[in-house]
N, CA, C and O atoms as a Tinker XYZ file with bonds, in Angstrom:
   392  protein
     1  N     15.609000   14.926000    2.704000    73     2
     2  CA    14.797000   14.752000    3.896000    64     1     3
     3  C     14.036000   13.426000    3.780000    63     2     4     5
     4  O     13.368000   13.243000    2.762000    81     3
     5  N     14.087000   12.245000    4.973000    73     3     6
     6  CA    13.189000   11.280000    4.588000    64     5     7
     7  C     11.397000   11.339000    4.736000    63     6     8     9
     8  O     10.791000   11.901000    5.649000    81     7
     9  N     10.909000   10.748000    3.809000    73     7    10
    10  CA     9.924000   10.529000    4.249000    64     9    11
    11  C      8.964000   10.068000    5.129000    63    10    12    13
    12  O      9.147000    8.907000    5.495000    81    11
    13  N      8.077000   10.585000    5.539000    73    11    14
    14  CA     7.277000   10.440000    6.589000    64    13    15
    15  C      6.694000    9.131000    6.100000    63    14    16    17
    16  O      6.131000    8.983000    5.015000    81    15
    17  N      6.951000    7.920000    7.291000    73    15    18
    18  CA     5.786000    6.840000    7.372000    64    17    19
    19  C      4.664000    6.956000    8.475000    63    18    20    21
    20  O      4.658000    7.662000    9.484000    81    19
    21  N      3.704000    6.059000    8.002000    73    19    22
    22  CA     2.553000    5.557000    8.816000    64    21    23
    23  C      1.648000    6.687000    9.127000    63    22    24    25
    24  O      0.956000    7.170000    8.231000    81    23
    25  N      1.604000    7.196000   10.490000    73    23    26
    26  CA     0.988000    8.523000   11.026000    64    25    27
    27  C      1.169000    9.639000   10.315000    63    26    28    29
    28  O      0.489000   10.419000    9.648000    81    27
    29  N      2.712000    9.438000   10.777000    73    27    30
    30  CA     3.068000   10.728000   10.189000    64    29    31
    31  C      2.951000   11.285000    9.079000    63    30    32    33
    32  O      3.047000   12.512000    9.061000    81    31
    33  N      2.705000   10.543000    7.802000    73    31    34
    34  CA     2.724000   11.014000    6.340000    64    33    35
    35  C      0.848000   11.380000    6.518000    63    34    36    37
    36  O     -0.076000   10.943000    7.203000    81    35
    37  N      1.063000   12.582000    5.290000    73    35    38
    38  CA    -0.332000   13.122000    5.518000    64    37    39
    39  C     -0.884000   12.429000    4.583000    63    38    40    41
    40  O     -1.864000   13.094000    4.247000    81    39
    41  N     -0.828000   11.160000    3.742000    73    39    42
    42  CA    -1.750000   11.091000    3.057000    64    41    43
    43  C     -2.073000    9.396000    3.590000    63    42    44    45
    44  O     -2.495000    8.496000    2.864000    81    43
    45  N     -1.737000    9.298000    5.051000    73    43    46
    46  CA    -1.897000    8.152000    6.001000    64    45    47
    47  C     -3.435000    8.145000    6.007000    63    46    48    49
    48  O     -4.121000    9.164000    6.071000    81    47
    49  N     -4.036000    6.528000    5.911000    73    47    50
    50  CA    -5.564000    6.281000    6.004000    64    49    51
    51  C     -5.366000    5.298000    6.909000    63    50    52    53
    52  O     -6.054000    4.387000    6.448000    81    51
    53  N     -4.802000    4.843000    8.034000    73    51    54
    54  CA    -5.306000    4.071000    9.334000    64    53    55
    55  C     -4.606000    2.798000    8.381000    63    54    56    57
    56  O     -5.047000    1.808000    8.965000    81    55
    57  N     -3.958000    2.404000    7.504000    73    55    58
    58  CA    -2.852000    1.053000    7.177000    64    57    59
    59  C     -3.721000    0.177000    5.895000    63    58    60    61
    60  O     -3.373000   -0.925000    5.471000    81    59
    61  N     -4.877000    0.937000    5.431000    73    59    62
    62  CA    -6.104000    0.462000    4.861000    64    61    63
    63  C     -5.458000    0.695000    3.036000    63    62    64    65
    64  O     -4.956000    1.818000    2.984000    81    63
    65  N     -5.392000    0.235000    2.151000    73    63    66
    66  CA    -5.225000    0.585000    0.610000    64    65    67
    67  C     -6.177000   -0.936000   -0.526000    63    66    68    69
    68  O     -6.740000   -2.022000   -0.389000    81    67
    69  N     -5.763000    0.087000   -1.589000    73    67    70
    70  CA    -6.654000   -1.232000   -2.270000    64    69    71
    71  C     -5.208000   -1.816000   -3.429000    63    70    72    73
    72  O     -4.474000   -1.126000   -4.136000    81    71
    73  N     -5.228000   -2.954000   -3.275000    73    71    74
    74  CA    -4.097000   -3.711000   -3.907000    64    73    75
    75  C     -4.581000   -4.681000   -5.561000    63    74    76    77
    76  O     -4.569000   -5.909000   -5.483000    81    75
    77  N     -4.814000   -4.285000   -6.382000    73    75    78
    78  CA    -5.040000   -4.962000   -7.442000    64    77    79
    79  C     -6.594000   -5.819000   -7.087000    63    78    80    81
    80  O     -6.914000   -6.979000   -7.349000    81    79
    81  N     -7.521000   -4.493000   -6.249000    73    79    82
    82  CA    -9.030000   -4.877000   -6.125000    64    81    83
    83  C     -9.653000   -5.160000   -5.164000    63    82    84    85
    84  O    -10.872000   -5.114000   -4.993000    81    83
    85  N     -8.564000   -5.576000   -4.245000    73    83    86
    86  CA    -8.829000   -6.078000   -2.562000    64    85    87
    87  C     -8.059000   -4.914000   -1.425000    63    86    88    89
    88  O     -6.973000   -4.335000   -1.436000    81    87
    89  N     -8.983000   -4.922000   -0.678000    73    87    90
    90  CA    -8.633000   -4.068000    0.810000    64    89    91
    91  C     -7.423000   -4.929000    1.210000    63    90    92    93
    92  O     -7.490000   -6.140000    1.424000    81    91
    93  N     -6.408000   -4.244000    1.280000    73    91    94
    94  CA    -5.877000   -4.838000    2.294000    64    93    95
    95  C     -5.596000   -4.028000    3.653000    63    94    96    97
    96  O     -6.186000   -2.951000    3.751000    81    95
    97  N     -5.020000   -4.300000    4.383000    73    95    98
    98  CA    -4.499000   -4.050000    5.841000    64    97    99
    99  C     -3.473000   -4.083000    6.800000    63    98   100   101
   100  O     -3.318000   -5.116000    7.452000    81    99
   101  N     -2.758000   -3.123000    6.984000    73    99   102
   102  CA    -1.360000   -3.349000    7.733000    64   101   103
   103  C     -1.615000   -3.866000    8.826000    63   102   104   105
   104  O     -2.333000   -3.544000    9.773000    81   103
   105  N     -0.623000   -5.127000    8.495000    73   103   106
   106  CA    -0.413000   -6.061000   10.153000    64   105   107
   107  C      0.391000   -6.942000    9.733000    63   106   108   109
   108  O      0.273000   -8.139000    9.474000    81   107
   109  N      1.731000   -5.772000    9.670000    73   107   110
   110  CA     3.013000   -6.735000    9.657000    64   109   111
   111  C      3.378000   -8.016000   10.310000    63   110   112   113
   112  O      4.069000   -8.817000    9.681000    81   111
   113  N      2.969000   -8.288000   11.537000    73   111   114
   114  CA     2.804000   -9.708000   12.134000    64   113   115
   115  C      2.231000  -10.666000   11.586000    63   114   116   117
   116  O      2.569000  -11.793000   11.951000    81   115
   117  N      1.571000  -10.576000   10.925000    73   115   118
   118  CA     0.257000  -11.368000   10.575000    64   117   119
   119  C      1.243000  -12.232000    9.779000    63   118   120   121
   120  O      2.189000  -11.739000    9.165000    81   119
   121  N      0.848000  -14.182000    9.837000    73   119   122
   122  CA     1.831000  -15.160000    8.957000    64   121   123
   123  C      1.015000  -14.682000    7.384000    63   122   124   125
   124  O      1.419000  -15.613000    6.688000    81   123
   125  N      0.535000  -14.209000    6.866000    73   123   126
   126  CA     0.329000  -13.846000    5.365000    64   125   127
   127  C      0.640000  -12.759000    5.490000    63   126   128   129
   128  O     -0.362000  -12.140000    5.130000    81   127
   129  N      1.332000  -12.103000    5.750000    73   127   130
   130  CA     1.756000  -10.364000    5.544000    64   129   131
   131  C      2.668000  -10.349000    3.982000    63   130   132   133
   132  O      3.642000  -11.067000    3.754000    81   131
   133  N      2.165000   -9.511000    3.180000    73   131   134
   134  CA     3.139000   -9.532000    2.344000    64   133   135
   135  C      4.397000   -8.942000    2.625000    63   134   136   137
   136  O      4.473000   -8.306000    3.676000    81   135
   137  N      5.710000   -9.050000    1.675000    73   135   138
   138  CA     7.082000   -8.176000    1.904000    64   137   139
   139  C      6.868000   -6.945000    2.770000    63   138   140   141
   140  O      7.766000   -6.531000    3.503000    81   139
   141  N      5.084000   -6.069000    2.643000    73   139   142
   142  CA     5.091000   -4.843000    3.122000    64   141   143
   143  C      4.600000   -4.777000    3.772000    63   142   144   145
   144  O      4.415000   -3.683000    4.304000    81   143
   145  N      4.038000   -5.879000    4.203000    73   143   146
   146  CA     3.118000   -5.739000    5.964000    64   145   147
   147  C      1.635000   -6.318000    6.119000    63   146   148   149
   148  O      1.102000   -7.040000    6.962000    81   147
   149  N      1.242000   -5.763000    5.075000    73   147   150
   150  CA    -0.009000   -5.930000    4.307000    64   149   151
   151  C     -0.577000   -7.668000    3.767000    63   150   152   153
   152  O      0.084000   -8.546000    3.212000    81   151
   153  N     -2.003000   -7.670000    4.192000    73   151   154
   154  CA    -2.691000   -8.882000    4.920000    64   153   155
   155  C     -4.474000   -8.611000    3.857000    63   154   156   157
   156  O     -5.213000   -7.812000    4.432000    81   155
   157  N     -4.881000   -9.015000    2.923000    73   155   158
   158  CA    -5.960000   -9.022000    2.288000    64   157   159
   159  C     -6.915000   -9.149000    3.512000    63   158   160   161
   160  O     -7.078000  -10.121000    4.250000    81   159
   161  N     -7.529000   -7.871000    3.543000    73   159   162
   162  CA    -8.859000   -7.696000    4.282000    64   161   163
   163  C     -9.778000   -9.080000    4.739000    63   162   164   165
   164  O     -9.978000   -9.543000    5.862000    81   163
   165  N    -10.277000   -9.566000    3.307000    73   163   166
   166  CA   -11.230000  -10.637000    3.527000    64   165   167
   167  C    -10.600000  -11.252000    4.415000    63   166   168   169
   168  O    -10.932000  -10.877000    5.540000    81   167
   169  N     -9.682000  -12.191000    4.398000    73   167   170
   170  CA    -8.757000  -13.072000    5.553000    64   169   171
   171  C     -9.078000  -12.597000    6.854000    63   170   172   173
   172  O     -9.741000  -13.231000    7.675000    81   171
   173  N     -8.456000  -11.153000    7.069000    73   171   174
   174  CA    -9.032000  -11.064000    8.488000    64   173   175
   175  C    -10.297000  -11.169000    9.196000    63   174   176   177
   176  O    -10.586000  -11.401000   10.370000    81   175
   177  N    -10.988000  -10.923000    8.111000    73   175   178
   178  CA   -12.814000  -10.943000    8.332000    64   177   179
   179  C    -13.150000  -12.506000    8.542000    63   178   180   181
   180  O    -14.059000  -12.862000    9.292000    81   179
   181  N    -12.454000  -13.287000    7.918000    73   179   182
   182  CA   -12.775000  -14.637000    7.866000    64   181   183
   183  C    -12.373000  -15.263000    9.294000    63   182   184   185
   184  O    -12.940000  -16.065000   10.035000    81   183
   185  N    -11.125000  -14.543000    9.370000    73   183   186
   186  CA   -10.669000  -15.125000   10.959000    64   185   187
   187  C    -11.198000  -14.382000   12.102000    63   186   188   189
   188  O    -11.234000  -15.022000   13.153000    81   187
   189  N    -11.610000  -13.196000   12.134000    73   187   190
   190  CA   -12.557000  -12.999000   13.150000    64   189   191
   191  C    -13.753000  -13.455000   13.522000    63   190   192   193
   192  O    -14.345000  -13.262000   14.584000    81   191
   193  N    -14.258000  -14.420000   12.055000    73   191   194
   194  CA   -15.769000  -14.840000   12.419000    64   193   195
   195  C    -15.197000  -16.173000   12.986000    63   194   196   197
   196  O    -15.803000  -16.473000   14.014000    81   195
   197  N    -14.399000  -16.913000   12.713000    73   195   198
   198  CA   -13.722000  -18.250000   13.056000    64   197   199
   199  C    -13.556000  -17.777000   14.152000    63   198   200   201
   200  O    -14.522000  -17.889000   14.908000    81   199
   201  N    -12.552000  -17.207000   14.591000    73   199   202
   202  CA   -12.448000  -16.888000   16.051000    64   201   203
   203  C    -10.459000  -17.465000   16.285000    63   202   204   205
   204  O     -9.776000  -17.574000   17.304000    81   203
   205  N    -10.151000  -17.691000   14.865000    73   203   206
   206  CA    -8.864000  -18.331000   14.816000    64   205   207
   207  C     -8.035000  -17.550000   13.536000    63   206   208   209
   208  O     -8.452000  -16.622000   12.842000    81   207
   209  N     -6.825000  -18.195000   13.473000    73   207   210
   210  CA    -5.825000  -17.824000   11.696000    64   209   211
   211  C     -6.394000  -18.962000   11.297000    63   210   212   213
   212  O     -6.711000  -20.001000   11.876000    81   211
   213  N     -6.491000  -18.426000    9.782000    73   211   214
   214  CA    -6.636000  -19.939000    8.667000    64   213   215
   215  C     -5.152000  -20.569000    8.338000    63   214   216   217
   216  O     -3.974000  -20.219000    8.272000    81   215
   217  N     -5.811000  -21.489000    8.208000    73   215   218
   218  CA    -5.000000  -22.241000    7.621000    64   217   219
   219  C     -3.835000  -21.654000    6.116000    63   218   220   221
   220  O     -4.152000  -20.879000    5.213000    81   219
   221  N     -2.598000  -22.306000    6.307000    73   219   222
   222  CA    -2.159000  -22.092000    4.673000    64   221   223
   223  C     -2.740000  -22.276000    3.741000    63   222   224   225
   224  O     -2.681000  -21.539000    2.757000    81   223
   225  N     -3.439000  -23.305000    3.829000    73   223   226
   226  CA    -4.445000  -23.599000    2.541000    64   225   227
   227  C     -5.549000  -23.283000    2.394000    63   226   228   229
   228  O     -6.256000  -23.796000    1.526000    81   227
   229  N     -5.983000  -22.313000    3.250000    73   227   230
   230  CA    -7.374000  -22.419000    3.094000    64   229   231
   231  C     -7.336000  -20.834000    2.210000    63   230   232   233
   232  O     -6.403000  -20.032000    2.221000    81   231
   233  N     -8.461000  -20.722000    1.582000    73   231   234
   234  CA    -8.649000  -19.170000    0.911000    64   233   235
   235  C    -10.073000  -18.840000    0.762000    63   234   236   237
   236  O    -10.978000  -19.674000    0.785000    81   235
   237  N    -10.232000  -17.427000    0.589000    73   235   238
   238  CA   -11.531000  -17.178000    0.811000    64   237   239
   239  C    -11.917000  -16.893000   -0.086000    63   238   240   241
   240  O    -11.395000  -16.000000   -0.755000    81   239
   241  N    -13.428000  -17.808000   -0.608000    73   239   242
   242  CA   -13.999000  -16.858000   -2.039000    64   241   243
   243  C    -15.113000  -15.765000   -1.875000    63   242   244   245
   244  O    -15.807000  -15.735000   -0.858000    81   243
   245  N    -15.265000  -14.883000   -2.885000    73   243   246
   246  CA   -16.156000  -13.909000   -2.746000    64   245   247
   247  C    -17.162000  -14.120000   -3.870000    63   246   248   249
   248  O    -17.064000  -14.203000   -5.094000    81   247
   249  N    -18.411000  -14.192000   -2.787000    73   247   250
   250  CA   -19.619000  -14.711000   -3.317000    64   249   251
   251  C    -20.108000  -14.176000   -4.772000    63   250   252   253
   252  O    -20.259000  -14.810000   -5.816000    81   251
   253  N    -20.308000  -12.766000   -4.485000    73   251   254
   254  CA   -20.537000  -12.239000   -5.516000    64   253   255
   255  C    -19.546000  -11.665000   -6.543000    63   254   256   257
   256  O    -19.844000  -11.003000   -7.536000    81   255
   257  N    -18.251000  -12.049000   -6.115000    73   255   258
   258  CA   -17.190000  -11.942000   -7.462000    64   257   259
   259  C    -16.624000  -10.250000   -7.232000    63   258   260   261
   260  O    -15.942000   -9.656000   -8.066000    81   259
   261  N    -17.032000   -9.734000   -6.062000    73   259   262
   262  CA   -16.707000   -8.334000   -6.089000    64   261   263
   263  C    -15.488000   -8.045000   -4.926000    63   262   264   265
   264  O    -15.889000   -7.718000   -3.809000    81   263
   265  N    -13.982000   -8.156000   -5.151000    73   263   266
   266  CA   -12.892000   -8.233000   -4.679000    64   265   267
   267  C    -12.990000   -7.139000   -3.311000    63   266   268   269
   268  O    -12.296000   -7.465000   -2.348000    81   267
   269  N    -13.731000   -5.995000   -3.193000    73   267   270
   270  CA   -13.492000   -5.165000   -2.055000    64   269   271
   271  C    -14.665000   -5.048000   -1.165000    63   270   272   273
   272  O    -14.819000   -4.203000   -0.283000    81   271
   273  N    -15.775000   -6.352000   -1.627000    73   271   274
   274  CA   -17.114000   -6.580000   -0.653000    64   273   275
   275  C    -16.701000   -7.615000    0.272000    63   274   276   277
   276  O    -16.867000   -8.807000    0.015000    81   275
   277  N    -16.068000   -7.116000    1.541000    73   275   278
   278  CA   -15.390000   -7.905000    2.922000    64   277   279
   279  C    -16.806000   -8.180000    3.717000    63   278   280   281
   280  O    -16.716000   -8.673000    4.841000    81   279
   281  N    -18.235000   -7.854000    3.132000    73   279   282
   282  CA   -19.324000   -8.353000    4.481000    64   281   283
   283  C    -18.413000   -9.825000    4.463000    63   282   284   285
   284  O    -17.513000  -10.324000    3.788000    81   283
   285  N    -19.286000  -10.189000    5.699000    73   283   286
   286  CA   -19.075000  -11.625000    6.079000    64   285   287
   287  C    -20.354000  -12.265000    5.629000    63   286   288   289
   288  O    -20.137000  -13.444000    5.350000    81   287
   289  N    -21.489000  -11.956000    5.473000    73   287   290
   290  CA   -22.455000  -12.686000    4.613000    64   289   291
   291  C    -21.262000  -13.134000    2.594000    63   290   292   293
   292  O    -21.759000  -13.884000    1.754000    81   291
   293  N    -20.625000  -12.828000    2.494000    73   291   294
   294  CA   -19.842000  -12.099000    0.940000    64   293   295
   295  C    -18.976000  -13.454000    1.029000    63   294   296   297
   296  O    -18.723000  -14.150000    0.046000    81   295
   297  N    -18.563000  -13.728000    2.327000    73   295   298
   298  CA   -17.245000  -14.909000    2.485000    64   297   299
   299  C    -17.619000  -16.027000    2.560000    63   298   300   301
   300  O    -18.623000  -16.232000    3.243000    81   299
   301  N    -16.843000  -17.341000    1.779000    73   299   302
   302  CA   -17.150000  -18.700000    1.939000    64   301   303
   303  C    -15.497000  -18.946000    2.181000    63   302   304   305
   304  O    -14.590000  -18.614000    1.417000    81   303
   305  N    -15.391000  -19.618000    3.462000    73   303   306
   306  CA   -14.279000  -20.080000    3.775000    64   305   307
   307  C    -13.751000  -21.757000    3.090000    63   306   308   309
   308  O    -14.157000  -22.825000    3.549000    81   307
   309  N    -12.633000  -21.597000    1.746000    73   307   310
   310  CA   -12.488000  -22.894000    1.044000    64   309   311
   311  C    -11.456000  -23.502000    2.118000    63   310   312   313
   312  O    -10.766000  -22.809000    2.865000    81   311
   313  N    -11.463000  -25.157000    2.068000    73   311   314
   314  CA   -11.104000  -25.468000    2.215000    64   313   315
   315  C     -9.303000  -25.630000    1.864000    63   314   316   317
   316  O     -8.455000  -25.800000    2.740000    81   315
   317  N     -9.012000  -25.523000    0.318000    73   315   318
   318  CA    -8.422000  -25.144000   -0.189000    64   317   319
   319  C     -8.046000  -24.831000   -1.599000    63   318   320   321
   320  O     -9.146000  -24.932000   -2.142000    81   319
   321  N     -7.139000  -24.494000   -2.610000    73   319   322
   322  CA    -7.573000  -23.776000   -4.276000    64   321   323
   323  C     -8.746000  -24.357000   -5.012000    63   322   324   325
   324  O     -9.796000  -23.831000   -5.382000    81   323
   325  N     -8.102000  -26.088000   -5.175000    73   323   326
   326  CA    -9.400000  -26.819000   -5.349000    64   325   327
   327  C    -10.877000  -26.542000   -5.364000    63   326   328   329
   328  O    -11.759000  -26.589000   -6.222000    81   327
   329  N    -10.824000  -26.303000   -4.365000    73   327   330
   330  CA   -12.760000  -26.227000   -3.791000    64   329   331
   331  C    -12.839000  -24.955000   -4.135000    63   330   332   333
   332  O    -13.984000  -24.600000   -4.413000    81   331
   333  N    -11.828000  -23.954000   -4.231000    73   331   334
   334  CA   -12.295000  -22.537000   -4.504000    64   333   335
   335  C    -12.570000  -22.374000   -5.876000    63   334   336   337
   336  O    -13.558000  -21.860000   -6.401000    81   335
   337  N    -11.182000  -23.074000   -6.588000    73   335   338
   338  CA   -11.729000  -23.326000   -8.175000    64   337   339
   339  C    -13.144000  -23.958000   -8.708000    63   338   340   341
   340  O    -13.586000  -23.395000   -9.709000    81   339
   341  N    -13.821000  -24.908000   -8.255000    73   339   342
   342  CA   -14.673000  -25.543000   -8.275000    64   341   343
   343  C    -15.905000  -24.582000   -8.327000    63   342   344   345
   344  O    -16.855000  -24.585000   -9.110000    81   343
   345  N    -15.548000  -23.542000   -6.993000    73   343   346
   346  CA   -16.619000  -22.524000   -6.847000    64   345   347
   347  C    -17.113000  -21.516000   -8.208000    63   346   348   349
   348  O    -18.167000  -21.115000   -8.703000    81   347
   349  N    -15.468000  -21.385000   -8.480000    73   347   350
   350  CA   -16.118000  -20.287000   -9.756000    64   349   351
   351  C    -16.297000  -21.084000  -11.179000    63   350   352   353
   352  O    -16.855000  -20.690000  -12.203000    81   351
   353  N    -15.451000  -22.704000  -10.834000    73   351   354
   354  CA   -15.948000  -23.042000  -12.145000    64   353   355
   355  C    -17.917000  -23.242000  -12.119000    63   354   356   357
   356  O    -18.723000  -22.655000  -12.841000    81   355
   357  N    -18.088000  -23.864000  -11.454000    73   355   358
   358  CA   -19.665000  -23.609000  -10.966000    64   357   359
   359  C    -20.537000  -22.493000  -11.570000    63   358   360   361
   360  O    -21.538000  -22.583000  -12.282000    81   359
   361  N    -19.813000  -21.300000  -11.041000    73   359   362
   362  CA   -20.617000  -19.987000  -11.131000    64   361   363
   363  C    -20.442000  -19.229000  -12.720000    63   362   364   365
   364  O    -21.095000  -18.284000  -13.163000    81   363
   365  N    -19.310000  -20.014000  -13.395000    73   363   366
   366  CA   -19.667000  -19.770000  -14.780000    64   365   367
   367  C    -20.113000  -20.563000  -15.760000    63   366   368   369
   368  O    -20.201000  -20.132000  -16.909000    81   367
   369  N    -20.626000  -22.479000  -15.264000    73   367   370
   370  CA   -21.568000  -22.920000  -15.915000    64   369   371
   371  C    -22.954000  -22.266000  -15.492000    63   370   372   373
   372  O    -23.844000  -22.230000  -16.341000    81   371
   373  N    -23.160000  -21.802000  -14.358000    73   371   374
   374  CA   -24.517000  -21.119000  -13.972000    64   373   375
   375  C    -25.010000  -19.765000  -14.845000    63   374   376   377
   376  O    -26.060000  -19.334000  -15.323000    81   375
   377  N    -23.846000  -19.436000  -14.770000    73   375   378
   378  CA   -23.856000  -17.907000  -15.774000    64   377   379
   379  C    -24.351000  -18.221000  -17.276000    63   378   380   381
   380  O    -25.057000  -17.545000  -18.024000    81   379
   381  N    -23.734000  -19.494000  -17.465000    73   379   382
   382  CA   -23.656000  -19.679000  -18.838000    64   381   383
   383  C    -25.081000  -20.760000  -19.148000    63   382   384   385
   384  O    -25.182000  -21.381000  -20.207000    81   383
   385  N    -25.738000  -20.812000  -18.442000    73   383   386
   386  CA   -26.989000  -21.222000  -18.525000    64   385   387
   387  C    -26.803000  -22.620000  -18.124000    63   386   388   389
   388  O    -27.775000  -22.937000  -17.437000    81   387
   389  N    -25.800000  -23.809000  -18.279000    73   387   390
   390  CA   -25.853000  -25.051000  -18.494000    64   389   391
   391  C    -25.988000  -25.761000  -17.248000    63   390   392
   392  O    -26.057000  -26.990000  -17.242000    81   391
């Protein structure tokens, strides 16, 4: 017998799971959808406050380092890896007192 997708399967939560720490979200359309449909939460949060899709390059860091805190106060929209790297190299000379 096949299995029930989406609705139909009872252990369906509205397309919502957590993927190695991050929310993600079914929206197979979406140009970052992975192989399975699925679109990292933050991103969408980022593009609803934009009011647009990001860019390929652009990525979002999380302020406080906590992968499934999607506030939008939480998001800094990088420009791209660069500037995101920069961010956490930053936040572990800060950590580290220097």
């Amino acid at each position: 017998m096949p299995k029930a997708c989406g609705p139909r399967n009872f252990r369906w939560n509205g397309g919502r799971h957590i993927d190695n720490g991050y929310v993600t979200c079914k929206q197979p359309d979406h140009i970052r959808a992975n192989s399975y449909g699925y679109v990292q939460e933050h991103i969408l949060v980022a593009e609803k406050v934009l009011g647009r899709t990001l860019a390929l390059t652009n990525e979002v860091h999380h302020i406080n380092r906590i992968k499934h805190d999607n506030r939008n106060a939480n998001l800094v929209i990088c420009e791209d890896r660069s500037y995101h790297f920069l961010l956490h190299k930053r936040q572990r000379a800060l950590d580290a007192g220097v």
